[in-house]
mmCIF file of C-alpha atoms and ligand atoms in Angstrom:
data_model
loop_
_atom_site.group_PDB
_atom_site.id
_atom_site.type_symbol
_atom_site.label_atom_id
_atom_site.label_comp_id
_atom_site.label_asym_id
_atom_site.label_seq_id
_atom_site.Cartn_x
_atom_site.Cartn_y
_atom_site.Cartn_z
ATOM 1 C CA MET A 1 83.718 -12.729 -26.686
ATOM 2 C CA ARG A 2 86.944 -10.515 -26.626
ATOM 3 C CA PHE A 3 89.452 -11.562 -23.702
ATOM 4 C CA GLU A 4 91.930 -9.164 -22.629
ATOM 5 C CA THR A 5 95.124 -11.016 -21.605
ATOM 6 C CA THR A 6 97.786 -10.276 -19.017
ATOM 7 C CA ARG A 7 100.604 -12.646 -18.973
ATOM 8 C CA ASN A 8 102.031 -13.922 -15.575
ATOM 9 C CA PRO A 9 105.163 -11.958 -14.869
ATOM 10 C CA ALA A 10 106.283 -14.812 -12.075
ATOM 11 C CA ALA A 11 105.356 -17.752 -14.788
ATOM 12 C CA LEU A 12 107.518 -20.584 -13.539
ATOM 13 C CA SER A 13 110.773 -21.376 -15.656
ATOM 14 C CA ASP A 14 110.806 -24.209 -18.100
ATOM 15 C CA GLU A 15 112.987 -25.712 -15.728
ATOM 16 C CA ALA A 16 110.726 -25.608 -12.774
ATOM 17 C CA ARG A 17 107.701 -26.454 -14.900
ATOM 18 C CA THR A 18 109.244 -29.354 -16.392
ATOM 19 C CA ASP A 19 110.237 -30.657 -12.425
ATOM 20 C CA LEU A 20 106.763 -30.232 -11.383
ATOM 21 C CA MET A 21 105.302 -32.191 -14.490
ATOM 22 C CA ALA A 22 107.477 -34.829 -14.113
ATOM 23 C CA ASP A 23 105.377 -36.410 -11.331
ATOM 24 C CA PRO A 24 102.236 -34.186 -10.848
ATOM 25 C CA GLY A 25 99.612 -36.547 -9.106
ATOM 26 C CA PHE A 26 96.315 -35.347 -9.715
ATOM 27 C CA GLY A 27 95.105 -31.849 -8.664
ATOM 28 C CA ARG A 28 97.953 -30.072 -7.057
ATOM 29 C CA VAL A 29 100.059 -29.027 -9.900
ATOM 30 C CA PHE A 30 98.428 -25.734 -11.139
ATOM 31 C CA THR A 31 99.162 -23.889 -14.294
ATOM 32 C CA ASP A 32 100.353 -20.204 -14.506
ATOM 33 C CA HIS A 33 97.306 -18.363 -15.648
ATOM 34 C CA MET A 34 93.205 -18.529 -15.076
ATOM 35 C CA VAL A 35 90.268 -17.224 -16.793
ATOM 36 C CA THR A 36 87.787 -15.113 -15.296
ATOM 37 C CA ILE A 37 84.370 -13.668 -16.393
ATOM 38 C CA ARG A 38 82.215 -11.240 -14.237
ATOM 39 C CA TRP A 39 78.293 -11.517 -14.486
ATOM 40 C CA THR A 40 75.734 -8.628 -12.896
ATOM 41 C CA VAL A 41 72.041 -8.687 -13.219
ATOM 42 C CA ASP A 42 72.563 -5.358 -14.839
ATOM 43 C CA GLY A 43 75.471 -5.683 -17.087
ATOM 44 C CA GLY A 44 75.577 -9.615 -18.057
ATOM 45 C CA TRP A 45 78.818 -10.915 -18.793
ATOM 46 C CA GLN A 46 81.484 -8.847 -18.762
ATOM 47 C CA GLU A 47 85.259 -8.256 -18.011
ATOM 48 C CA ALA A 48 86.506 -11.535 -19.761
ATOM 49 C CA ARG A 49 90.250 -12.020 -18.696
ATOM 50 C CA VAL A 50 93.126 -14.278 -19.125
ATOM 51 C CA ARG A 51 95.492 -13.551 -15.953
ATOM 52 C CA PRO A 52 97.891 -14.493 -13.639
ATOM 53 C CA ARG A 53 96.489 -17.181 -11.402
ATOM 54 C CA GLU A 54 96.071 -15.743 -7.791
ATOM 55 C CA ALA A 55 93.661 -15.833 -4.687
ATOM 56 C CA PHE A 56 90.293 -14.182 -5.074
ATOM 57 C CA GLN A 57 89.563 -11.362 -2.845
ATOM 58 C CA LEU A 58 86.134 -12.381 -1.308
ATOM 59 C CA ASP A 59 83.716 -10.291 0.908
ATOM 60 C CA PRO A 60 83.064 -12.652 4.154
ATOM 61 C CA ALA A 61 79.434 -11.810 3.146
ATOM 62 C CA SER A 62 79.944 -13.470 -0.478
ATOM 63 C CA ALA A 63 76.947 -15.606 -1.131
ATOM 64 C CA VAL A 64 78.548 -18.644 -1.887
ATOM 65 C CA LEU A 65 80.283 -19.016 1.583
ATOM 66 C CA HIS A 66 76.515 -18.972 2.906
ATOM 67 C CA TYR A 67 74.499 -20.422 0.583
ATOM 68 C CA ALA A 68 76.717 -22.576 -1.930
ATOM 69 C CA GLN A 69 75.668 -21.242 -4.996
ATOM 70 C CA GLU A 70 78.365 -22.776 -6.986
ATOM 71 C CA ILE A 71 78.823 -25.093 -9.990
ATOM 72 C CA PHE A 72 81.689 -26.676 -11.841
ATOM 73 C CA GLU A 73 82.714 -28.942 -14.776
ATOM 74 C CA GLY A 74 85.829 -31.145 -15.187
ATOM 75 C CA LEU A 75 87.374 -31.701 -18.711
ATOM 76 C CA LYS A 76 90.705 -32.780 -20.071
ATOM 77 C CA ALA A 77 93.074 -31.338 -23.132
ATOM 78 C CA TYR A 78 95.526 -33.823 -24.610
ATOM 79 C CA ARG A 79 98.864 -33.489 -26.346
ATOM 80 C CA ALA A 80 97.870 -35.051 -29.853
ATOM 81 C CA THR A 81 100.389 -37.092 -31.817
ATOM 82 C CA ASP A 82 101.071 -34.051 -34.185
ATOM 83 C CA GLY A 83 102.039 -31.839 -31.411
ATOM 84 C CA GLY A 84 98.820 -30.164 -31.303
ATOM 85 C CA VAL A 85 96.317 -29.801 -28.512
ATOM 86 C CA THR A 86 92.715 -31.304 -28.292
ATOM 87 C CA MET A 87 89.642 -31.360 -26.109
ATOM 88 C CA PHE A 88 87.042 -34.258 -25.612
ATOM 89 C CA ARG A 89 83.440 -33.131 -26.320
ATOM 90 C CA PRO A 90 83.782 -29.852 -24.193
ATOM 91 C CA GLU A 91 80.489 -28.798 -25.881
ATOM 92 C CA GLN A 92 78.774 -31.544 -23.818
ATOM 93 C CA ASN A 93 80.324 -29.679 -20.687
ATOM 94 C CA ALA A 94 79.096 -26.444 -21.781
ATOM 95 C CA ARG A 95 75.702 -27.831 -22.072
ATOM 96 C CA ARG A 96 75.755 -29.427 -18.753
ATOM 97 C CA PHE A 97 77.233 -26.406 -17.383
ATOM 98 C CA ASN A 98 74.034 -24.545 -18.044
ATOM 99 C CA GLU A 99 71.870 -27.278 -17.012
ATOM 100 C CA SER A 100 73.772 -26.907 -13.547
ATOM 101 C CA ALA A 101 73.151 -23.061 -13.762
ATOM 102 C CA ARG A 102 69.593 -23.241 -14.312
ATOM 103 C CA ARG A 103 68.906 -25.854 -11.606
ATOM 104 C CA MET A 104 71.025 -23.323 -8.792
ATOM 105 C CA ALA A 105 69.172 -20.278 -10.280
ATOM 106 C CA MET A 106 72.436 -19.045 -11.823
ATOM 107 C CA PRO A 107 72.963 -17.251 -15.004
ATOM 108 C CA GLU A 108 73.775 -19.330 -17.924
ATOM 109 C CA LEU A 109 77.275 -18.661 -19.985
ATOM 110 C CA PRO A 110 76.783 -19.202 -23.672
ATOM 111 C CA ASP A 111 78.101 -22.671 -24.913
ATOM 112 C CA ASP A 112 80.744 -20.930 -27.050
ATOM 113 C CA VAL A 113 82.089 -18.595 -24.500
ATOM 114 C CA PHE A 114 82.450 -21.525 -22.196
ATOM 115 C CA VAL A 115 84.675 -23.514 -25.009
ATOM 116 C CA GLN A 116 86.425 -20.370 -25.617
ATOM 117 C CA ALA A 117 87.435 -19.561 -22.240
ATOM 118 C CA CYS A 118 88.887 -23.250 -22.055
ATOM 119 C CA GLU A 119 90.834 -22.571 -25.158
ATOM 120 C CA GLU A 120 92.218 -19.449 -24.100
ATOM 121 C CA LEU A 121 93.617 -20.978 -20.944
ATOM 122 C CA ILE A 122 95.093 -23.785 -22.866
ATOM 123 C CA ARG A 123 96.648 -21.481 -25.195
ATOM 124 C CA VAL A 124 98.253 -19.239 -22.908
ATOM 125 C CA ASP A 125 99.549 -22.291 -20.808
ATOM 126 C CA GLU A 126 99.838 -24.607 -23.473
ATOM 127 C CA LYS A 127 103.178 -25.755 -22.279
ATOM 128 C CA TRP A 128 101.818 -27.476 -19.341
ATOM 129 C CA VAL A 129 99.867 -29.799 -21.491
ATOM 130 C CA PRO A 130 101.881 -33.196 -20.857
ATOM 131 C CA GLY A 131 102.444 -35.824 -23.302
ATOM 132 C CA GLY A 132 102.328 -39.441 -22.752
ATOM 133 C CA GLU A 133 99.580 -40.578 -20.077
ATOM 134 C CA GLY A 134 99.255 -37.425 -18.718
ATOM 135 C CA SER A 135 96.628 -34.483 -19.671
ATOM 136 C CA LEU A 136 95.759 -31.292 -18.456
ATOM 137 C CA TYR A 137 92.665 -31.132 -16.335
ATOM 138 C CA LEU A 138 90.832 -28.281 -16.985
ATOM 139 C CA ARG A 139 87.866 -27.062 -14.044
ATOM 140 C CA PRO A 140 85.575 -24.438 -14.916
ATOM 141 C CA PHE A 141 83.227 -23.307 -12.117
ATOM 142 C CA MET A 142 81.005 -20.388 -11.269
ATOM 143 C CA PHE A 143 80.199 -19.113 -7.963
ATOM 144 C CA ALA A 144 77.797 -16.148 -6.515
ATOM 145 C CA SER A 145 80.283 -13.469 -5.508
ATOM 146 C CA GLU A 146 77.478 -10.855 -4.346
ATOM 147 C CA ALA A 147 77.931 -9.765 -0.894
ATOM 148 C CA PHE A 148 74.552 -10.060 0.835
ATOM 149 C CA LEU A 149 73.016 -11.992 3.663
ATOM 150 C CA GLY A 150 69.489 -13.163 2.250
ATOM 151 C CA VAL A 151 68.129 -16.340 0.702
ATOM 152 C CA LYS A 152 67.655 -15.586 -2.940
ATOM 153 C CA PRO A 153 69.639 -16.112 -5.926
ATOM 154 C CA ALA A 154 72.652 -13.925 -5.875
ATOM 155 C CA SER A 155 73.035 -10.605 -8.223
ATOM 156 C CA GLU A 156 76.723 -11.129 -9.069
ATOM 157 C CA PHE A 157 78.822 -14.232 -9.955
ATOM 158 C CA ILE A 158 82.248 -15.134 -10.970
ATOM 159 C CA PHE A 159 83.110 -17.614 -13.680
ATOM 160 C CA CYS A 160 86.766 -18.973 -13.664
ATOM 161 C CA VAL A 161 88.748 -21.676 -15.278
ATOM 162 C CA ILE A 162 91.558 -23.127 -13.519
ATOM 163 C CA ALA A 163 93.922 -25.779 -14.811
ATOM 164 C CA CYS A 164 96.378 -28.735 -13.425
ATOM 165 C CA THR A 165 98.524 -30.941 -15.287
ATOM 166 C CA VAL A 166 97.828 -34.413 -14.244
ATOM 167 C CA GLY A 167 99.151 -38.045 -14.654
ATOM 168 C CA ALA A 168 97.205 -41.300 -14.533
ATOM 169 C CA TYR A 169 94.634 -41.072 -12.231
ATOM 170 C CA PHE A 170 95.443 -44.378 -10.433
ATOM 171 C CA LYS A 171 98.938 -44.351 -9.729
ATOM 172 C CA GLY A 172 100.626 -47.701 -10.528
ATOM 173 C CA GLY A 173 98.246 -48.891 -13.043
ATOM 174 C CA ALA A 174 94.409 -48.938 -12.959
ATOM 175 C CA LYS A 175 94.006 -51.233 -9.774
ATOM 176 C CA PRO A 176 90.457 -52.563 -9.161
ATOM 177 C CA VAL A 177 88.504 -50.301 -6.586
ATOM 178 C CA SER A 178 86.540 -51.552 -3.641
ATOM 179 C CA ILE A 179 83.344 -49.976 -2.701
ATOM 180 C CA TRP A 180 81.050 -49.480 0.256
ATOM 181 C CA VAL A 181 77.328 -49.191 0.159
ATOM 182 C CA SER A 182 76.198 -46.479 2.067
ATOM 183 C CA ASP A 183 73.284 -47.408 4.660
ATOM 184 C CA HIS A 184 72.633 -43.912 6.135
ATOM 185 C CA TYR A 185 73.606 -41.479 3.836
ATOM 186 C CA ASN A 186 71.981 -40.342 0.319
ATOM 187 C CA ARG A 187 73.439 -38.566 -2.340
ATOM 188 C CA ALA A 188 70.670 -37.009 -4.140
ATOM 189 C CA GLY A 189 66.809 -37.154 -3.777
ATOM 190 C CA PRO A 190 63.796 -36.860 -6.437
ATOM 191 C CA GLY A 191 63.530 -33.116 -7.225
ATOM 192 C CA GLY A 192 66.940 -32.233 -5.488
ATOM 193 C CA THR A 193 70.080 -31.454 -7.335
ATOM 194 C CA GLY A 194 71.739 -35.092 -7.777
ATOM 195 C CA ALA A 195 71.843 -34.006 -11.786
ATOM 196 C CA ALA A 196 73.370 -30.727 -11.359
ATOM 197 C CA LYS A 197 77.414 -30.687 -10.945
ATOM 198 C CA CYS A 198 77.451 -28.443 -7.694
ATOM 199 C CA GLY A 199 79.816 -28.199 -5.038
ATOM 200 C CA GLY A 200 76.940 -28.919 -2.348
ATOM 201 C CA ASN A 201 76.537 -32.581 -3.743
ATOM 202 C CA TYR A 202 80.078 -33.468 -2.882
ATOM 203 C CA ALA A 203 79.977 -31.854 0.414
ATOM 204 C CA ALA A 204 76.900 -34.076 1.375
ATOM 205 C CA SER A 205 78.925 -37.244 0.022
ATOM 206 C CA LEU A 206 81.830 -36.498 1.907
ATOM 207 C CA VAL A 207 80.895 -38.111 5.296
ATOM 208 C CA ALA A 208 79.894 -41.428 3.252
ATOM 209 C CA GLN A 209 83.238 -41.315 1.647
ATOM 210 C CA ALA A 210 84.953 -41.252 4.953
ATOM 211 C CA GLU A 211 82.659 -44.252 6.199
ATOM 212 C CA ALA A 212 83.597 -46.093 3.122
ATOM 213 C CA ILE A 213 87.455 -45.427 3.995
ATOM 214 C CA GLN A 214 86.918 -46.544 7.391
ATOM 215 C CA HIS A 215 85.515 -50.038 6.203
ATOM 216 C CA GLY A 216 88.520 -50.368 4.158
ATOM 217 C CA CYS A 217 86.998 -49.410 0.602
ATOM 218 C CA ASP A 218 88.256 -46.789 -1.998
ATOM 219 C CA GLN A 219 84.870 -45.246 -2.728
ATOM 220 C CA VAL A 220 81.250 -45.169 -1.719
ATOM 221 C CA VAL A 221 77.932 -46.209 -3.896
ATOM 222 C CA PHE A 222 74.748 -44.481 -3.189
ATOM 223 C CA LEU A 223 71.326 -46.070 -3.291
ATOM 224 C CA ASP A 224 68.224 -44.508 -4.130
ATOM 225 C CA SER A 225 66.880 -42.265 -1.280
ATOM 226 C CA SER A 226 63.154 -43.360 -1.622
ATOM 227 C CA GLU A 227 63.602 -46.770 -1.372
ATOM 228 C CA HIS A 228 67.186 -47.838 -0.593
ATOM 229 C CA LYS A 229 67.293 -50.271 -3.114
ATOM 230 C CA TRP A 230 68.548 -49.365 -6.362
ATOM 231 C CA VAL A 231 72.109 -48.491 -7.227
ATOM 232 C CA GLU A 232 72.730 -45.030 -8.214
ATOM 233 C CA GLU A 233 76.383 -43.942 -8.613
ATOM 234 C CA LEU A 234 79.604 -43.328 -6.960
ATOM 235 C CA GLY A 235 80.359 -39.911 -5.369
ATOM 236 C CA GLY A 236 81.847 -38.823 -8.375
ATOM 237 C CA MET A 237 81.691 -41.762 -11.096
ATOM 238 C CA ASN A 238 78.725 -43.380 -12.891
ATOM 239 C CA LEU A 239 78.340 -47.488 -12.888
ATOM 240 C CA PHE A 240 78.197 -49.981 -15.451
ATOM 241 C CA PHE A 241 77.257 -53.644 -15.035
ATOM 242 C CA LEU A 242 78.669 -56.256 -17.811
ATOM 243 C CA PHE A 243 76.953 -59.554 -17.786
ATOM 244 C CA ALA A 244 78.287 -63.112 -18.793
ATOM 245 C CA ASP A 245 75.710 -63.276 -21.759
ATOM 246 C CA GLY A 246 77.112 -59.722 -23.153
ATOM 247 C CA SER A 247 74.577 -57.419 -22.063
ATOM 248 C CA VAL A 248 75.208 -54.224 -20.095
ATOM 249 C CA VAL A 249 73.141 -52.428 -17.684
ATOM 250 C CA THR A 250 73.643 -48.900 -16.486
ATOM 251 C CA PRO A 251 71.157 -47.179 -13.948
ATOM 252 C CA PRO A 252 68.687 -44.563 -15.782
ATOM 253 C CA LEU A 253 69.185 -40.741 -15.240
ATOM 254 C CA GLY A 254 65.938 -39.570 -13.743
ATOM 255 C CA GLY A 255 67.373 -36.506 -11.851
ATOM 256 C CA THR A 256 69.139 -38.155 -9.096
ATOM 257 C CA ILE A 257 72.208 -39.218 -11.492
ATOM 258 C CA LEU A 258 74.656 -36.841 -12.716
ATOM 259 C CA PRO A 259 74.699 -37.227 -16.486
ATOM 260 C CA GLY A 260 78.307 -38.263 -16.908
ATOM 261 C CA ILE A 261 79.793 -37.561 -20.502
ATOM 262 C CA THR A 262 82.014 -40.362 -19.965
ATOM 263 C CA ARG A 263 78.813 -42.730 -19.540
ATOM 264 C CA ALA A 264 77.233 -41.219 -22.408
ATOM 265 C CA SER A 265 80.291 -41.780 -24.813
ATOM 266 C CA ILE A 266 80.408 -45.468 -23.459
ATOM 267 C CA LEU A 267 76.920 -45.893 -24.431
ATOM 268 C CA HIS A 268 77.394 -44.716 -27.537
ATOM 269 C CA LEU A 269 80.175 -46.904 -28.206
ATOM 270 C CA LEU A 270 78.736 -49.951 -26.884
ATOM 271 C CA ARG A 271 75.373 -49.467 -29.067
ATOM 272 C CA THR A 272 77.150 -48.807 -32.199
ATOM 273 C CA ASP A 273 78.800 -52.106 -31.720
ATOM 274 C CA GLY A 274 75.463 -53.496 -31.326
ATOM 275 C CA VAL A 275 75.855 -54.799 -27.710
ATOM 276 C CA VAL A 276 72.516 -54.890 -25.756
ATOM 277 C CA VAL A 277 72.627 -52.070 -23.286
ATOM 278 C CA GLU A 278 69.926 -51.245 -21.087
ATOM 279 C CA GLU A 279 69.460 -48.201 -19.001
ATOM 280 C CA ARG A 280 67.208 -49.843 -15.962
ATOM 281 C CA PRO A 281 67.052 -49.477 -12.403
ATOM 282 C CA TYR A 282 69.267 -52.229 -10.885
ATOM 283 C CA SER A 283 68.864 -53.058 -7.325
ATOM 284 C CA ILE A 284 71.652 -53.702 -4.679
ATOM 285 C CA ASP A 285 69.839 -57.581 -4.146
ATOM 286 C CA GLU A 286 69.751 -58.165 -7.667
ATOM 287 C CA TRP A 287 73.588 -57.139 -7.580
ATOM 288 C CA ARG A 288 74.716 -59.423 -4.801
ATOM 289 C CA ALA A 289 72.781 -62.296 -6.503
ATOM 290 C CA ASP A 290 74.089 -61.587 -10.009
ATOM 291 C CA ALA A 291 77.871 -61.487 -8.690
ATOM 292 C CA ALA A 292 77.149 -64.831 -6.811
ATOM 293 C CA SER A 293 75.551 -66.744 -9.530
ATOM 294 C CA GLY A 294 78.201 -65.564 -11.937
ATOM 295 C CA LYS A 295 75.652 -63.804 -14.156
ATOM 296 C CA LEU A 296 77.250 -60.565 -13.560
ATOM 297 C CA SER A 297 81.019 -60.811 -15.098
ATOM 298 C CA GLU A 298 82.633 -57.074 -14.651
ATOM 299 C CA VAL A 299 81.519 -53.837 -13.215
ATOM 300 C CA PHE A 300 83.253 -50.642 -13.684
ATOM 301 C CA ALA A 301 83.095 -47.006 -12.576
ATOM 302 C CA CYS A 302 83.694 -43.896 -14.880
ATOM 303 C CA GLY A 303 84.234 -40.376 -15.167
ATOM 304 C CA THR A 304 86.538 -38.142 -16.783
ATOM 305 C CA ALA A 305 89.094 -38.066 -13.776
ATOM 306 C CA ALA A 306 89.577 -41.817 -13.780
ATOM 307 C CA VAL A 307 88.090 -42.595 -17.262
ATOM 308 C CA LEU A 308 87.261 -46.429 -16.234
ATOM 309 C CA ALA A 309 87.868 -47.958 -13.171
ATOM 310 C CA ALA A 310 87.280 -51.659 -12.263
ATOM 311 C CA VAL A 311 84.965 -52.421 -9.151
ATOM 312 C CA GLY A 312 86.600 -55.807 -7.888
ATOM 313 C CA GLN A 313 84.694 -55.935 -4.714
ATOM 314 C CA VAL A 314 81.692 -54.632 -2.641
ATOM 315 C CA LYS A 315 81.375 -54.258 0.932
ATOM 316 C CA SER A 316 78.048 -53.644 3.275
ATOM 317 C CA SER A 317 76.543 -54.035 6.328
ATOM 318 C CA GLN A 318 74.634 -56.838 4.561
ATOM 319 C CA GLY A 319 78.028 -58.763 3.746
ATOM 320 C CA ASP A 320 80.762 -58.581 1.204
ATOM 321 C CA PHE A 321 80.952 -59.790 -2.307
ATOM 322 C CA VAL A 322 83.321 -60.094 -5.050
ATOM 323 C CA ILE A 323 82.440 -59.506 -8.780
ATOM 324 C CA GLY A 324 84.288 -62.095 -11.240
ATOM 325 C CA ASN A 325 87.830 -62.723 -10.099
ATOM 326 C CA GLY A 326 87.866 -59.595 -8.286
ATOM 327 C CA GLY A 327 90.523 -58.236 -10.940
ATOM 328 C CA THR A 328 89.988 -55.884 -13.973
ATOM 329 C CA GLY A 329 87.860 -57.914 -16.572
ATOM 330 C CA LEU A 330 88.922 -58.089 -20.414
ATOM 331 C CA ARG A 331 85.905 -56.013 -21.170
ATOM 332 C CA THR A 332 86.764 -53.179 -19.120
ATOM 333 C CA GLU A 333 90.134 -53.165 -20.040
ATOM 334 C CA ALA A 334 89.279 -53.222 -24.093
ATOM 335 C CA LEU A 335 86.748 -50.432 -23.423
ATOM 336 C CA ARG A 336 89.241 -48.285 -21.357
ATOM 337 C CA THR A 337 91.710 -48.806 -23.952
ATOM 338 C CA ARG A 338 89.324 -47.757 -26.732
ATOM 339 C CA LEU A 339 88.035 -44.885 -25.296
ATOM 340 C CA THR A 340 91.437 -43.364 -24.008
ATOM 341 C CA ALA A 341 92.437 -43.847 -27.745
ATOM 342 C CA ILE A 342 89.629 -42.084 -29.089
ATOM 343 C CA GLN A 343 89.842 -39.232 -26.197
ATOM 344 C CA ARG A 344 93.323 -38.619 -27.509
ATOM 345 C CA GLY A 345 92.603 -38.703 -31.156
ATOM 346 C CA GLN A 346 95.157 -41.802 -31.493
ATOM 347 C CA ALA A 347 92.100 -43.747 -32.745
ATOM 348 C CA PRO A 348 88.846 -42.791 -34.853
ATOM 349 C CA GLY A 349 85.912 -41.901 -32.974
ATOM 350 C CA PRO A 350 82.414 -40.451 -33.659
ATOM 351 C CA GLU A 351 82.451 -37.484 -35.764
ATOM 352 C CA GLY A 352 82.889 -34.619 -33.360
ATOM 353 C CA TRP A 353 84.120 -35.835 -30.183
ATOM 354 C CA VAL A 354 87.544 -34.629 -30.759
ATOM 355 C CA HIS A 355 87.834 -30.668 -30.571
ATOM 356 C CA THR A 356 91.034 -29.377 -32.048
ATOM 357 C CA VAL A 357 92.509 -26.176 -30.167
ATOM 358 C CA ALA A 358 94.097 -23.362 -32.396
ATOM 359 C CA LEU A 359 97.178 -22.562 -30.696
HETATM 360 C C1 LIG B 401 81.451 -35.552 -12.818
HETATM 361 C C2 LIG B 401 80.379 -36.291 -12.405
HETATM 362 C C3 LIG B 401 80.519 -37.860 -12.736
HETATM 363 C C4 LIG B 401 81.181 -38.322 -14.227
HETATM 364 O O1 LIG B 401 80.757 -37.177 -15.362
HETATM 365 P P1 LIG B 401 81.791 -37.305 -16.458
HETATM 366 O O2 LIG B 401 81.288 -36.312 -17.334
HETATM 367 O O3 LIG B 401 82.037 -38.350 -17.047
HETATM 368 O O4 LIG B 401 83.398 -36.846 -15.846
HETATM 369 C C5 LIG B 401 79.876 -38.640 -12.377
HETATM 370 N N1 LIG B 401 79.079 -38.452 -11.218
HETATM 371 C C6 LIG B 401 78.988 -37.099 -10.484
HETATM 372 C C7 LIG B 401 78.234 -37.291 -9.260
HETATM 373 C C8 LIG B 401 79.873 -36.607 -10.985
HETATM 374 O O5 LIG B 401 79.914 -35.230 -10.183
#
């Protein structure tokens, strides 16, 4: 697709940008540009643009504001050791974006256009890609922009990519997280949107996340909505259970769990190493019992933003328990180091995982 580029005349100076990039935190230091592509039912994808980052003008009747037709992705670009820029498995994000689009009755964007849009933004905002521990977090998303109050799939959409410079997700090193088991709230149900990366899933999880904070926890873990027994995932991260006998369990995808690319990559690495990995239902009662008996030695949560985060403690209305010594286990640490090195192209990984961006 041909993108028309307009440079931002108000782009930050090298000095101002360097200042911001020194301590970017997560999700608040945005680059100078954005990519947009419009879609209409009659004209399809059109007006692909790389342009100054600015506010959208939205009609108050825009469908997304009322019926929440919105999906998104999250992926990172890294500064390679040779000075170039790479992305990690972006075609997987493109594929999942289209799976989300189908579930939400939204138009599909060709995979190569999705990847190209990310590359166009990286090229124009290349100076915002940090070295060291940091990365450029890309946020492609799409929303219904048609001004119309009626319950039907919209006939106009906007696809957009924005980006922010991010530091390490956990300030002061990766501390183990504590998680709260939600009693009343579910994230997803059979036939629902749990496997789609849509904003609505997050909206539905926020009250449970607030409850977790009230209980002194960092994150909430959701159980299945039918039996309220099987462990599914956190609000935005998948879970892995590592046992003392070396085996690994992760809950199976089945429509209610978001198919994480970090999850899939870890599964691949473990299986290639010959580790016995089961994708099987794991109950909260087993979790509590295995933690108590010492059968379970480590648990971690994973996703693009944090990569791997050890889970040290679980709190629930049925009582609290600690996993292992409550700290970050050696296998979690080793997996994080290994995956991070592969993502950054500092260690060899499976063919095709590292996507070099032509600058
Ligand atoms: C994005 C997301 C994940 C992690 O997916 P990655 O592709 O690994 O970043 C896990 N769970 C939920 C609910 C998510 O939205």
